[in-house]
Tab-separated table of C-alpha atoms in Angstrom:
chain	number	residue	atom	x	y	z
A	1460	MET	CA	-37.645	-241.038	70.864
A	1461	GLY	CA	-39.962	-238.615	71.855
A	1462	THR	CA	-43.530	-238.549	68.672
A	1463	THR	CA	-41.538	-235.818	67.157
A	1464	ASP	CA	-38.512	-238.250	66.853
A	1465	GLU	CA	-41.192	-241.048	65.758
A	1466	ASP	CA	-42.682	-238.287	63.035
A	1467	ALA	CA	-39.586	-237.778	61.362
A	1468	LEU	CA	-38.311	-240.640	60.965
A	1469	TYR	CA	-41.503	-242.089	59.909
A	1470	LYS	CA	-41.688	-239.185	57.547
A	1471	ALA	CA	-37.732	-239.988	55.990
A	1472	ILE	CA	-38.631	-243.809	55.966
A	1473	GLY	CA	-42.075	-242.711	53.692
A	1474	GLU	CA	-40.125	-240.067	51.391
A	1475	ARG	CA	-37.457	-242.424	51.199
A	1476	ILE	CA	-39.988	-245.613	49.663
A	1477	ARG	CA	-40.447	-242.814	47.791
A	1478	ARG	CA	-36.709	-242.117	46.059
A	1479	GLU	CA	-36.835	-245.917	45.560
A	1480	ARG	CA	-39.838	-246.472	44.640
A	1481	GLU	CA	-39.470	-243.481	41.561
A	1482	ARG	CA	-35.736	-244.669	41.218
A	1483	GLN	CA	-37.211	-248.320	39.489
A	1484	ALA	CA	-35.924	-249.029	36.332
A	1485	GLU	CA	-39.309	-249.294	35.343
A	1486	PRO	CA	-40.557	-246.770	37.647
A	1487	LEU	CA	-43.390	-247.987	39.811
A	1488	SER	CA	-46.806	-245.744	40.300
A	1489	GLN	CA	-48.355	-246.043	43.880
A	1490	SER	CA	-50.842	-248.300	42.379
A	1491	ALA	CA	-48.952	-250.716	41.029
A	1492	LEU	CA	-47.142	-250.713	44.682
A	1493	ALA	CA	-50.085	-250.834	46.560
A	1494	LYS	CA	-51.225	-253.940	44.656
A	1495	GLN	CA	-48.100	-255.689	44.954
A	1496	LEU	CA	-48.604	-254.779	48.555
A	1497	GLU	CA	-52.226	-255.790	48.651
A	1498	VAL	CA	-52.991	-252.582	50.319
A	1499	SER	CA	-54.738	-249.196	49.611
A	1500	ARG	CA	-53.403	-247.061	47.481
A	1501	ALA	CA	-54.723	-244.334	49.803
A	1502	SER	CA	-52.195	-246.519	52.558
A	1503	VAL	CA	-49.681	-245.924	50.688
A	1504	VAL	CA	-49.170	-241.575	50.514
A	1505	ASN	CA	-49.867	-242.192	53.413
A	1506	ILE	CA	-46.957	-244.009	54.210
A	1507	GLU	CA	-45.206	-241.862	51.844
A	1508	ALA	CA	-45.531	-238.995	53.469
A	1509	GLY	CA	-45.227	-240.110	56.959
A	1510	ARG	CA	-47.911	-239.965	57.562
A	1511	GLN	CA	-49.081	-243.613	58.780
A	1512	ARG	CA	-46.245	-246.488	59.826
A	1513	ALA	CA	-46.496	-249.559	58.551
A	1514	PRO	CA	-45.460	-251.693	60.225
A	1515	LEU	CA	-41.944	-254.046	60.136
A	1516	GLY	CA	-43.044	-256.279	57.821
A	1517	LEU	CA	-45.279	-254.119	55.766
A	1518	LEU	CA	-41.647	-252.229	55.682
A	1519	TRP	CA	-39.981	-256.286	54.651
A	1520	LYS	CA	-42.314	-256.690	51.701
A	1521	ILE	CA	-41.939	-252.978	50.290
A	1522	ALA	CA	-38.022	-253.625	50.285
A	1523	CYS	CA	-38.415	-256.936	49.307
A	1524	HIS	CA	-40.818	-255.558	46.407
A	1525	MET	CA	-38.576	-253.297	45.204
A	1526	ASP	CA	-35.855	-255.689	44.647
A	1527	VAL	CA	-33.254	-253.237	48.138
A	1528	GLU	CA	-32.174	-253.987	50.667
A	1529	LEU	CA	-34.523	-253.055	54.003
A	1530	THR	CA	-31.198	-250.597	55.284
A	1531	VAL	CA	-32.249	-248.523	52.501
A	1532	LEU	CA	-35.387	-247.500	53.843
A	1533	ILE	CA	-34.295	-246.678	56.742
A	1534	PRO	CA	-32.350	-243.219	57.898
A	1535	SER	CA	-29.629	-243.489	60.958
A	1536	ARG	CA	-29.484	-241.826	63.751
A	1537	ALA	CA	-27.086	-239.229	61.971
A	1538	ASP	CA	-29.173	-238.558	59.023
A	1539	LEU	CA	-32.656	-237.840	61.584
A	1540	ASN	CA	-30.036	-235.626	63.832
A	1541	ASN	CA	-29.454	-233.761	60.176
A	1542	PRO	CA	-32.743	-233.193	58.014
A	1543	SER	CA	-31.607	-230.780	55.800
A	1544	SER	CA	-29.206	-233.738	54.332
A	1545	VAL	CA	-31.644	-234.609	51.901
A	1546	ALA	CA	-29.224	-233.999	48.485
A	1547	GLN	CA	-31.588	-233.828	45.355
A	1548	LEU	CA	-29.356	-235.727	42.690
A	1549	THR	CA	-30.437	-235.910	39.411
A	1550	GLU	CA	-31.922	-238.442	37.033
A	1551	GLU	CA	-28.927	-238.429	35.080
A	1552	MET	CA	-26.801	-238.077	38.752
A	1553	ARG	CA	-28.112	-240.905	40.041
A	1554	ASN	CA	-27.468	-243.051	36.977
A	1555	GLN	CA	-24.105	-241.968	37.171
A	1556	LEU	CA	-23.744	-242.902	40.937
A	1557	ARG	CA	-25.599	-246.147	40.175
A	1558	ARG	CA	-22.883	-247.164	37.615
A	1559	VAL	CA	-20.135	-246.277	39.996
A	1560	THR	CA	-21.678	-248.142	42.619
A	1561	LYS	CA	-21.900	-251.234	40.713
A	1562	GLY	CA	-25.493	-251.998	41.776
A	1563	ASP	CA	-24.798	-251.895	45.427
A	1564	GLN	CA	-27.333	-250.654	47.300
A	1565	GLN	CA	-26.512	-250.222	50.629
A	1566	LEU	CA	-22.836	-248.272	49.421
A	1567	GLU	CA	-25.439	-246.676	46.566
A	1568	SER	CA	-27.335	-245.305	50.171
A	1569	GLU	CA	-24.186	-244.698	52.276
A	1570	VAL	CA	-22.852	-242.249	48.929
A	1571	SER	CA	-25.721	-240.652	48.505
A	1572	GLY	CA	-25.599	-239.530	52.502
A	1573	PHE	CA	-22.415	-238.981	52.313
A	1574	ILE	CA	-23.152	-236.096	49.781
A	1575	ALA	CA	-26.230	-235.033	51.361
A	1576	GLN	CA	-24.085	-234.252	53.988
A	1577	ALA	CA	-20.511	-232.728	51.806
A	1578	VAL	CA	-23.952	-230.685	50.590
A	1579	ALA	CA	-24.949	-229.678	53.669
A	1580	GLN	CA	-21.794	-227.857	54.738
A	1581	LEU	CA	-20.754	-226.454	51.922
A	1582	ALA	CA	-24.597	-224.972	52.181
A	1583	GLY	CA	-23.950	-224.280	55.871
A	1584	ALA	CA	-20.300	-222.677	54.872
A	1585	ALA	CA	-21.647	-220.979	52.554
A	1586	GLY	CA	-24.411	-218.625	53.946
A	1587	GLN	CA	-22.543	-217.822	56.764
A	1588	PRO	CA	-20.485	-214.000	56.761
A	1589	VAL	CA	-16.796	-214.181	56.677
A	1590	GLN	CA	-15.266	-212.064	58.684
A	1591	GLN	CA	-12.478	-210.328	57.353
A	1592	LYS	CA	-8.973	-209.379	59.326
A	1593	ARG	CA	-9.184	-205.288	60.212
A	1594	LYS	CA	-6.173	-203.352	60.183
A	1595	ARG	CA	-4.500	-202.193	62.747
A	1596	SER	CA	-4.075	-198.645	62.946
A	1597	THR	CA	-0.922	-197.415	63.460
């Protein structure tokens, strides 16, 4: 794994931490999370931006404080290989997804990933010109 790959990994982890922090029933501020973790707000800001590489123990604490599995915060290799697959869901969509998955955060993450891949494929297909068959002159 090269430096660029590691940078992408930590940026994706930071984005997931921010997303989960904001998804809480009572969304946490960066300051509130920092206080719970006993780190500075600047550390939380930098972790979410991917500029600071949180050690595994801190990632574990973050997951525990947000009541999610650690795997929700860590992207799969497929997610990293397709960075455009991050789908932006509306709050209503996220709430509906939570209801459908009955609070199973791993399932919610997998379904979100599937939706993101579908959106990326559709966006890619929409951007490709449609080739028309030429009529043959006889």
